[in-house]
Structures are given as C-alpha cells and as structure tokens.
Amino acid sequence: MSIERPFRSFFMGGFECSTHRRGDGNRLDLLAATAHDRLAEADYRQLRTLGLRTIRDGLRWHLIEATPGHYDWSSFLPMLRASRNEGMQVIWDLCHYGWPDDIDIFSPAFVTRFARFAREVARVIGSESDDVPYFCPVNEMSFWAWAGGEVARMNPGTKGRGGELKRQLVRASIAAIEAIRDVEPRARFLYAEPAIHVTTYSSQRKSREAAESYRLSQYEAFDLLAGRLEPELGGRPDYLDIIGVNFYPENQWLDGGPTIPFGHHSFRPFREMLTEVHERYGRPVLVSETGAEGSARASWLHYIGAEVRAALASNVPVLGICLYPVLDYPGWDNDRCCEVGLFSMPDPTGRRLLCEAFAEELERQQLLIEAVRQPLTMPRSRGPLKLVADND
C-alpha cells in the first residue's frame, strides 16, 4: 500500500488551545494556563527529542483581533517563529471554541470576519515560511454545536440551537478555506471531529433506529462541508482534505445511558471506525486527537497503536496519530490538574517533567508503526527469522 506522507512525523503532539467562555462566563486560555505561550520553543524542542516533528497548535483570535479589523500578532509570532526555529511542522487551529467578544456568532458578520482573519493568518505565515501551511479552521464543530448550542456548557451558551450553530460553523469554515486559498493555493486543511459509537441493548426497532441515527450524526459536519447535505450552504467535495477523528476512551456509550467502558464486549474496535470513515469519504484519515489520563496513558496508546496498525494493514490510509493534549493542563470546569500529557505543567523555573511510562510506550509504538509503513525484506543470513525494515 502506498500512502502519502504529508507530515514530518507519524506521531504528533497536540497542544490544548481552547479559548471558550464557560457557562459561568469565564474565558479560558489554555495556552497561557499551561505556559505554552511563553515556553513554546522549549516545548517544541522537548517534543522533537522524542521524534515528534509535527504538531497541532492554535491561535487566539480573541487576543489577535480584540478590536475589529486591527490585528495584534504579538501572541502568535513568538510561537510561529519558535516552531520554525525548532523545525516543527504545525497544523494551526484558527478557532478552537473562542472568538472576539464583540461578534454575534449567529450573525453573517461572524462568517465574514472569520474569513478575513483566516486570510490574514495565511499572509503572516507565508511571510515567515515557504513551507506548505496546514490549518484546522474550526475545531470539533459537532462537539461545539452540542456543548455551546444544546446544553450551554460553553459559549454561545444557548439551548436548542445546536443544528443552527453547526451550520454557522460550517459556513465560517468554508469562507475561511476560500480566503486562505486566495492567499496560498497550496494550503492543506484538517477537519477534526469526534469519532463516536452509540448503541442500545434494546431489541425494539425504534430504540435501535434512534441509537443508529445518533451514531451517524458524527458525520453531519463532514457531509455539510462536502455538500452531501444541504448544498445551499456552499459545501463541495474539495473542501474535505484530511479527515480528522478525535477518539478518547469515553467516546462510546449507550443511547440515553452510560459510557461503554474500554474492554467491554460492546466497545467497538477503533480499526472499524477508521475503516468506516475512510470508506465513506475516500479521503486520508488522521487520528487528530487521542489520549487518556493518569496511569491509563500508556495502555491507551498501546491500544490505539495496535488498532491503527490493523487499519493500515487493511489499506486504510491513516496519516498519523496526534497525542492530545501533550501537556498536562488545568481542567476546563474546576482547574484540577489533568495528568494527560507526555509532559507536566511547568515548575517555577519552566521545567516540565516527562511521563516516563508514556514516553516508553510512544517509543515502542513508533518502532512498530515504522515496521508496518515501510517495505519489509527477508534477511539472507541464517539464524532466527527477523523482519528488517527497508530504509530506501
């Protein structure tokens, strides 16, 4: 199987960059809370030592365009230049749940202003580097539509408007793609959406159909972007470039019931989910977010690595696995330290501690993935049989 390799490393690191307002009105800034905004160069260097040379990172639109039409790049340029200095390839999130306070997200002005912002970002990046730029225009439109439009967990803090919010985010994404392509036709685009599985133990047809409808809703944002649904929004197939799937241990549940625990007989194998999304769209797939907390970090990566290798063996073009987030961070709702990363929150000197068990499993998975991705040749010498990766 021949698969394009657009990324500098198969395993990637993702930095939590949420900037939304919680239900209580407080705005989060996870880049600042983790000190990544001021320690970016050191953070990138530490990831590079572990073989991670592609990352997901984000811009803070609310800081850059606090005044309409006026752009202050001081929060972004140090990170952009640090990535260049450390030889990092970055997929930049343009809107990770947050936007400037003066805009009504449901208004046409939101779409216009976001497109203008995206165009200016592309210009700034182009002035600093000749590399092909990668963007995730709007992160997790489906989750945002639920959390912000249905249950008021985050901004815009509404209920019963999830479908309306999702379509507005799709409009904004399409406008951003066109604006960026006007500046940089080579640009590549990632769309990161939650991969879920929803089922029921009920034998009633109505219950089974409801669970399946919920499961299939994970594809709605992609279908809107591609013009398969509601083409009047402006969607087209060429807007789907790299399909990103965000997958965590809690992404499977019973309809109207609890989470299906990892290891349960109803837990759907991740390899099947990767195969389904690729067959549905015929596009390459990126595991754009995955991770677990505490002592489960290494074991979860062990599982994900095995499932991705199985998908690759079945000719599913998986382009990479993004460990997300790669830094421990303060929880959205209560500021508790979520121990999810390869590296800890910094001490007063800026030093981060490495999670050794997680790093050891990462090294193991890197070797296993490379053995699958490269042609294998049989050694001619006698003795125990080994498979040797062909480095040509």
Short mmCIF file of C-alpha atoms in Angstrom, two decimals:
data_model
loop_
_atom_site.label_atom_id
_atom_site.label_comp_id
_atom_site.label_asym_id
_atom_site.label_seq_id
_atom_site.Cartn_x
_atom_site.Cartn_y
_atom_site.Cartn_z
CA MET A 1 0.00 0.00 0.00
CA SER A 2 1.31 3.44 -0.93
CA ILE A 3 0.11 6.27 1.32
CA GLU A 4 1.03 9.92 1.01
CA ARG A 5 3.24 11.19 3.80
CA PRO A 6 2.47 14.88 4.15
CA PHE A 7 3.65 15.05 7.75
CA ARG A 8 7.16 15.09 9.15
CA SER A 9 6.34 12.50 11.78
CA PHE A 10 3.60 9.91 12.10
CA PHE A 11 3.21 10.54 15.81
CA MET A 12 2.35 14.13 16.62
CA GLY A 13 1.85 16.30 19.67
CA GLY A 14 -1.22 18.45 20.21
CA PHE A 15 -1.35 21.49 22.49
CA GLU A 16 -4.62 22.25 24.26
CA CYS A 17 -5.55 25.70 22.98
CA SER A 18 -9.20 26.16 23.97
CA THR A 19 -10.30 29.78 24.37
CA HIS A 20 -14.02 29.47 25.02
CA ARG A 21 -16.14 31.05 27.69
CA ARG A 22 -17.57 28.57 30.16
CA GLY A 23 -21.20 28.52 31.17
CA ASP A 24 -20.35 30.89 34.04
CA GLY A 25 -18.91 33.44 31.59
CA ASN A 26 -15.24 32.96 32.45
CA ARG A 27 -12.98 32.75 29.40
CA LEU A 28 -10.38 30.01 29.27
CA ASP A 29 -6.95 30.44 27.71
CA LEU A 30 -5.24 27.07 27.91
CA LEU A 31 -2.12 28.19 26.05
CA ALA A 32 -1.50 30.68 28.84
CA ALA A 33 -2.69 28.35 31.62
CA THR A 34 -0.17 25.68 30.59
CA ALA A 35 2.53 28.34 29.95
CA HIS A 36 2.94 27.02 26.45
CA ASP A 37 2.56 30.52 25.03
CA ARG A 38 5.79 31.60 26.75
CA LEU A 39 7.59 28.22 26.70
CA ALA A 40 6.75 27.27 23.12
CA GLU A 41 10.32 26.91 21.90
CA ALA A 42 11.33 24.71 24.83
CA ASP A 43 8.14 22.67 24.46
CA TYR A 44 8.78 22.11 20.76
CA ARG A 45 12.38 21.14 21.48
CA GLN A 46 11.30 18.55 24.03
CA LEU A 47 8.84 17.00 21.60
CA ARG A 48 11.46 16.91 18.86
CA THR A 49 13.79 14.89 21.11
CA LEU A 50 11.02 12.26 21.28
CA GLY A 51 10.66 12.13 17.50
CA LEU A 52 7.52 14.30 17.28
CA ARG A 53 8.15 16.81 14.48
CA THR A 54 4.54 17.58 13.55
CA ILE A 55 2.17 19.25 15.99
CA ARG A 56 -1.26 20.77 16.39
CA ASP A 57 -1.25 24.20 17.96
CA GLY A 58 -3.55 27.19 17.98
CA LEU A 59 -4.07 30.91 17.59
CA ARG A 60 -6.10 33.02 20.00
CA TRP A 61 -8.41 35.03 17.77
CA HIS A 62 -9.86 36.97 20.70
CA LEU A 63 -6.39 38.36 21.51
CA ILE A 64 -5.28 38.97 17.93
CA GLU A 65 -8.40 40.88 16.84
CA ALA A 66 -9.67 42.41 20.06
CA THR A 67 -10.54 45.49 18.03
CA PRO A 68 -12.45 44.83 14.77
CA GLY A 69 -10.14 44.93 11.77
CA HIS A 70 -6.97 45.53 13.81
CA TYR A 71 -4.58 42.61 14.24
CA ASP A 72 -2.06 42.28 17.04
CA TRP A 73 0.19 39.31 16.27
CA SER A 74 2.27 39.54 19.44
CA SER A 75 0.58 36.45 20.93
CA PHE A 76 1.23 34.40 17.78
CA LEU A 77 4.53 35.42 16.19
CA PRO A 78 6.74 34.08 19.02
CA MET A 79 5.08 30.67 18.67
CA LEU A 80 5.28 30.73 14.88
CA ARG A 81 8.97 31.63 14.96
CA ALA A 82 9.70 29.10 17.68
CA SER A 83 8.18 26.36 15.52
CA ARG A 84 10.34 27.45 12.60
CA ASN A 85 13.47 27.56 14.77
CA GLU A 86 12.84 24.03 16.02
CA GLY A 87 11.93 22.61 12.61
CA MET A 88 8.36 21.88 13.62
CA GLN A 89 5.54 21.39 11.14
CA VAL A 90 2.36 22.87 12.59
CA ILE A 91 -1.33 22.36 11.91
CA TRP A 92 -2.73 25.65 13.17
CA ASP A 93 -6.19 25.74 14.76
CA LEU A 94 -7.79 29.06 13.79
CA CYS A 95 -10.87 28.83 16.00
CA HIS A 96 -10.75 26.48 18.98
CA TYR A 97 -14.11 27.33 20.55
CA GLY A 98 -13.36 31.03 21.10
CA TRP A 99 -13.88 34.30 19.21
CA PRO A 100 -13.80 38.08 19.90
CA ASP A 101 -16.42 39.29 22.35
CA ASP A 102 -17.99 41.90 20.08
CA ILE A 103 -19.29 39.40 17.48
CA ASP A 104 -22.63 37.60 17.47
CA ILE A 105 -21.65 34.11 16.35
CA PHE A 106 -25.05 33.57 14.71
CA SER A 107 -24.75 36.70 12.53
CA PRO A 108 -23.49 36.90 8.92
CA ALA A 109 -20.75 39.21 10.24
CA PHE A 110 -19.19 36.27 12.09
CA VAL A 111 -18.59 34.40 8.82
CA THR A 112 -17.20 37.47 7.05
CA ARG A 113 -14.91 38.42 9.90
CA PHE A 114 -13.59 34.91 10.42
CA ALA A 115 -12.74 34.63 6.72
CA ARG A 116 -10.86 37.93 6.88
CA PHE A 117 -8.99 36.73 9.97
CA ALA A 118 -8.09 33.43 8.26
CA ARG A 119 -6.76 35.30 5.23
CA GLU A 120 -4.56 37.50 7.42
CA VAL A 121 -3.22 34.47 9.29
CA ALA A 122 -2.26 32.85 5.99
CA ARG A 123 -0.45 36.03 4.95
CA VAL A 124 1.51 36.22 8.19
CA ILE A 125 2.54 32.57 8.00
CA GLY A 126 3.51 32.99 4.34
CA SER A 127 5.72 35.94 5.22
CA GLU A 128 7.62 33.81 7.74
CA SER A 129 7.95 30.47 5.90
CA ASP A 130 7.88 28.89 2.44
CA ASP A 131 6.50 25.61 3.79
CA VAL A 132 3.07 24.36 2.78
CA PRO A 133 0.75 25.60 5.56
CA TYR A 134 -1.73 23.37 7.36
CA PHE A 135 -4.89 24.62 9.04
CA CYS A 136 -7.78 23.33 11.08
CA PRO A 137 -10.24 26.20 10.54
CA VAL A 138 -12.80 25.26 13.23
CA ASN A 139 -12.12 22.55 15.78
CA GLU A 140 -14.83 19.97 16.57
CA MET A 141 -17.87 21.64 15.08
CA SER A 142 -20.10 18.79 16.26
CA PHE A 143 -18.95 18.94 19.86
CA TRP A 144 -19.10 22.73 19.88
CA ALA A 145 -22.63 22.66 18.48
CA TRP A 146 -23.68 20.32 21.29
CA ALA A 147 -21.76 21.96 24.14
CA GLY A 148 -22.47 25.55 23.10
CA GLY A 149 -25.74 25.23 21.24
CA GLU A 150 -27.64 22.48 23.04
CA VAL A 151 -26.55 22.30 26.70
CA ALA A 152 -24.97 25.76 27.29
CA ARG A 153 -21.75 24.27 28.66
CA MET A 154 -19.74 26.85 26.74
CA ASN A 155 -20.25 29.87 24.53
CA PRO A 156 -22.57 30.90 22.96
CA GLY A 157 -24.44 29.43 25.94
CA THR A 158 -27.67 28.54 24.16
CA LYS A 159 -30.00 25.56 24.25
CA GLY A 160 -31.93 24.06 21.37
CA ARG A 161 -29.79 25.79 18.72
CA GLY A 162 -27.16 23.12 18.11
CA GLY A 163 -28.13 22.50 14.50
CA GLU A 164 -28.14 26.22 13.77
CA LEU A 165 -24.72 26.66 15.37
CA LYS A 166 -23.21 23.72 13.47
CA ARG A 167 -24.34 25.16 10.15
CA GLN A 168 -22.94 28.56 11.02
CA LEU A 169 -19.60 26.97 11.86
CA VAL A 170 -19.68 25.15 8.51
CA ARG A 171 -20.34 28.45 6.70
CA ALA A 172 -17.44 30.04 8.53
CA SER A 173 -15.17 27.10 7.71
CA ILE A 174 -15.99 27.26 4.01
CA ALA A 175 -15.38 31.02 3.94
CA ALA A 176 -12.03 30.52 5.71
CA ILE A 177 -10.94 27.86 3.22
CA GLU A 178 -11.67 30.15 0.29
CA ALA A 179 -9.94 33.11 1.95
CA ILE A 180 -6.82 31.07 2.68
CA ARG A 181 -6.71 29.57 -0.80
CA ASP A 182 -6.78 33.10 -2.25
CA VAL A 183 -3.51 33.75 -0.42
CA GLU A 184 -1.93 30.28 -0.51
CA PRO A 185 -3.34 27.76 -3.01
CA ARG A 186 -1.04 25.04 -1.61
CA ALA A 187 -2.68 25.14 1.83
CA ARG A 188 -3.92 21.87 3.31
CA PHE A 189 -6.90 21.52 5.63
CA LEU A 190 -7.72 19.24 8.51
CA TYR A 191 -11.19 18.84 9.98
CA ALA A 192 -11.16 17.26 13.42
CA GLU A 193 -14.47 15.78 14.56
CA PRO A 194 -15.26 13.35 17.40
CA ALA A 195 -15.43 9.70 16.37
CA ILE A 196 -18.22 8.10 18.39
CA HIS A 197 -20.11 4.86 18.73
CA VAL A 198 -23.66 4.78 20.12
CA THR A 199 -25.69 1.62 20.58
CA THR A 200 -28.50 0.16 22.68
CA TYR A 201 -29.30 -3.14 24.33
CA SER A 202 -32.97 -2.72 23.49
CA SER A 203 -34.50 -5.08 20.95
CA GLN A 204 -37.14 -2.53 19.99
CA ARG A 205 -36.79 -1.24 16.46
CA LYS A 206 -37.49 2.36 17.43
CA SER A 207 -34.72 2.34 20.05
CA ARG A 208 -32.22 0.74 17.68
CA GLU A 209 -33.01 3.25 14.94
CA ALA A 210 -32.61 6.15 17.40
CA ALA A 211 -29.20 4.89 18.52
CA GLU A 212 -28.04 4.45 14.93
CA SER A 213 -29.27 7.92 14.00
CA TYR A 214 -27.29 9.37 16.89
CA ARG A 215 -24.18 7.43 15.82
CA LEU A 216 -24.44 8.65 12.25
CA SER A 217 -24.72 12.25 13.42
CA GLN A 218 -20.93 12.23 13.82
CA TYR A 219 -20.70 12.61 10.03
CA GLU A 220 -23.06 15.56 9.65
CA ALA A 221 -20.37 18.27 9.73
CA PHE A 222 -18.31 16.43 7.12
CA ASP A 223 -21.39 15.89 4.94
CA LEU A 224 -22.29 19.59 5.13
CA LEU A 225 -18.75 20.60 4.19
CA ALA A 226 -18.76 18.21 1.25
CA GLY A 227 -22.17 19.37 0.01
CA ARG A 228 -23.75 15.96 0.55
CA LEU A 229 -26.25 17.58 2.88
CA GLU A 230 -27.86 20.99 2.37
CA PRO A 231 -25.72 22.05 -0.61
CA GLU A 232 -27.22 25.52 -0.31
CA LEU A 233 -24.67 26.11 2.47
CA GLY A 234 -21.99 26.04 -0.23
CA GLY A 235 -20.28 22.77 0.58
CA ARG A 236 -18.18 20.98 -2.06
CA PRO A 237 -16.22 17.71 -2.08
CA ASP A 238 -12.90 19.54 -2.44
CA TYR A 239 -13.40 21.16 0.96
CA LEU A 240 -12.74 17.77 2.54
CA ASP A 241 -8.98 17.32 2.55
CA ILE A 242 -7.70 15.39 5.57
CA ILE A 243 -10.39 13.79 7.71
CA GLY A 244 -9.53 14.09 11.39
CA VAL A 245 -11.07 11.83 14.03
CA ASN A 246 -10.80 12.64 17.73
CA PHE A 247 -11.12 9.49 19.80
CA TYR A 248 -10.99 9.04 23.58
CA PRO A 249 -11.97 6.20 25.95
CA GLU A 250 -15.32 7.89 26.71
CA ASN A 251 -16.40 8.24 23.05
CA GLN A 252 -18.72 5.23 23.13
CA TRP A 253 -21.97 4.99 25.07
CA LEU A 254 -25.44 3.53 25.26
CA ASP A 255 -28.13 5.80 23.86
CA GLY A 256 -29.64 7.50 26.89
CA GLY A 257 -27.31 5.53 29.14
CA PRO A 258 -23.75 5.30 30.45
CA THR A 259 -20.39 5.20 28.73
CA ILE A 260 -19.35 1.80 27.37
CA PRO A 261 -16.09 1.01 29.21
CA PHE A 262 -12.97 0.18 27.25
CA GLY A 263 -12.70 -3.61 27.08
CA HIS A 264 -16.45 -4.22 27.25
CA HIS A 265 -17.90 -6.55 24.60
CA SER A 266 -19.94 -3.64 23.19
CA PHE A 267 -16.91 -1.40 22.78
CA ARG A 268 -16.45 -1.04 19.02
CA PRO A 269 -12.89 -1.66 17.75
CA PHE A 270 -11.28 1.59 16.65
CA ARG A 271 -9.97 -0.07 13.47
CA GLU A 272 -13.60 -0.47 12.31
CA MET A 273 -14.32 3.19 12.96
CA LEU A 274 -11.26 4.26 10.95
CA THR A 275 -12.27 1.97 8.10
CA GLU A 276 -15.82 3.31 8.06
CA VAL A 277 -14.83 6.98 7.88
CA HIS A 278 -12.32 6.33 5.09
CA GLU A 279 -14.77 4.27 3.04
CA ARG A 280 -17.45 6.91 3.49
CA TYR A 281 -15.36 9.79 2.11
CA GLY A 282 -12.43 8.19 0.26
CA ARG A 283 -10.04 10.58 1.97
CA PRO A 284 -6.93 10.02 4.11
CA VAL A 285 -7.58 9.90 7.84
CA LEU A 286 -5.68 11.40 10.74
CA VAL A 287 -6.19 10.42 14.37
CA SER A 288 -6.27 14.11 15.22
CA GLU A 289 -6.74 13.69 18.97
CA THR A 290 -6.38 10.76 21.31
CA GLY A 291 -5.29 10.23 24.88
CA ALA A 292 -6.17 9.08 28.38
CA GLU A 293 -5.49 10.24 31.90
CA GLY A 294 -3.11 9.12 34.63
CA SER A 295 -1.82 5.56 34.52
CA ALA A 296 -4.08 4.81 31.52
CA ARG A 297 -1.94 6.95 29.18
CA ALA A 298 0.47 4.21 28.13
CA SER A 299 -2.11 1.42 27.92
CA TRP A 300 -4.45 3.56 25.81
CA LEU A 301 -1.64 4.38 23.39
CA HIS A 302 -0.83 0.65 23.24
CA TYR A 303 -4.43 0.01 22.16
CA ILE A 304 -4.60 2.88 19.67
CA GLY A 305 -1.30 1.87 18.09
CA ALA A 306 -2.46 -1.71 17.58
CA GLU A 307 -5.77 -0.57 16.06
CA VAL A 308 -4.08 1.87 13.69
CA ARG A 309 -1.64 -0.78 12.54
CA ALA A 310 -4.57 -3.10 11.86
CA ALA A 311 -6.27 -0.35 9.84
CA LEU A 312 -3.08 0.27 7.84
CA ALA A 313 -2.85 -3.45 7.11
CA SER A 314 -6.38 -3.21 5.70
CA ASN A 315 -5.32 -0.41 3.34
CA VAL A 316 -6.86 2.43 5.33
CA PRO A 317 -4.64 5.48 4.67
CA VAL A 318 -4.03 6.66 8.24
CA LEU A 319 -1.59 9.57 8.12
CA GLY A 320 -0.73 9.85 11.78
CA ILE A 321 -1.66 9.80 15.46
CA CYS A 322 -1.79 13.04 17.42
CA LEU A 323 -1.29 12.67 21.18
CA TYR A 324 -3.66 15.20 22.67
CA PRO A 325 -3.01 17.11 24.72
CA VAL A 326 0.70 16.62 25.01
CA LEU A 327 0.91 18.76 28.17
CA ASP A 328 -0.94 18.32 31.45
CA TYR A 329 -3.44 21.14 31.81
CA PRO A 330 -5.93 22.71 34.26
CA GLY A 331 -9.39 21.22 33.79
CA TRP A 332 -12.00 23.31 31.99
CA ASP A 333 -14.52 23.34 34.81
CA ASN A 334 -12.56 23.12 38.06
CA ASP A 335 -8.88 23.86 37.26
CA ARG A 336 -7.75 20.49 38.61
CA CYS A 337 -4.52 19.27 37.03
CA CYS A 338 -5.44 16.77 34.31
CA GLU A 339 -2.46 14.42 34.01
CA VAL A 340 -2.87 13.51 30.36
CA GLY A 341 0.35 14.67 28.73
CA LEU A 342 3.82 13.48 27.91
CA PHE A 343 4.97 16.45 29.96
CA SER A 344 3.78 18.04 33.19
CA MET A 345 2.77 21.57 33.98
CA PRO A 346 5.96 23.63 34.44
CA ASP A 347 7.62 24.27 37.77
CA PRO A 348 8.57 27.89 38.69
CA THR A 349 11.73 27.59 36.57
CA GLY A 350 9.79 26.47 33.50
CA ARG A 351 10.94 22.85 33.73
CA ARG A 352 8.49 20.12 32.74
CA LEU A 353 8.71 16.52 33.89
CA LEU A 354 8.43 13.67 31.39
CA CYS A 355 5.92 10.86 31.97
CA GLU A 356 8.39 8.01 31.57
CA ALA A 357 5.86 5.20 31.08
CA PHE A 358 4.05 7.17 28.38
CA ALA A 359 7.33 8.04 26.63
CA GLU A 360 8.48 4.42 26.69
CA GLU A 361 5.23 3.25 25.10
CA LEU A 362 5.50 6.01 22.50
CA GLU A 363 8.97 4.82 21.52
CA ARG A 364 7.70 1.27 21.23
CA GLN A 365 4.76 2.31 19.06
CA GLN A 366 6.99 4.43 16.83
CA LEU A 367 9.09 1.36 16.02
CA LEU A 368 6.04 -0.83 15.41
CA ILE A 369 4.38 1.72 13.12
CA GLU A 370 7.52 2.24 11.05
CA ALA A 371 7.82 -1.52 10.55
CA VAL A 372 4.29 -1.56 9.11
CA ARG A 373 4.67 1.57 6.98
CA GLN A 374 7.98 0.60 5.33
CA PRO A 375 8.52 -2.28 2.88
CA LEU A 376 9.86 -5.34 4.64
CA THR A 377 12.59 -7.61 3.29
CA MET A 378 13.67 -11.05 4.41
CA PRO A 379 17.27 -11.35 5.65
CA ARG A 380 19.53 -13.79 3.82
CA SER A 381 21.56 -14.85 6.85
CA ARG A 382 20.70 -18.00 8.73
CA GLY A 383 19.53 -17.99 12.30
CA PRO A 384 16.35 -16.70 13.96
CA LEU A 385 13.94 -15.22 11.45
CA LYS A 386 13.64 -11.42 11.63
CA LEU A 387 11.86 -8.76 9.61
CA VAL A 388 14.09 -5.87 8.65
CA ALA A 389 12.72 -2.52 7.54
CA ASP A 390 13.96 -1.41 4.15
CA ASN A 391 15.22 2.16 4.58
CA ASP A 392 15.20 3.05 0.89
#
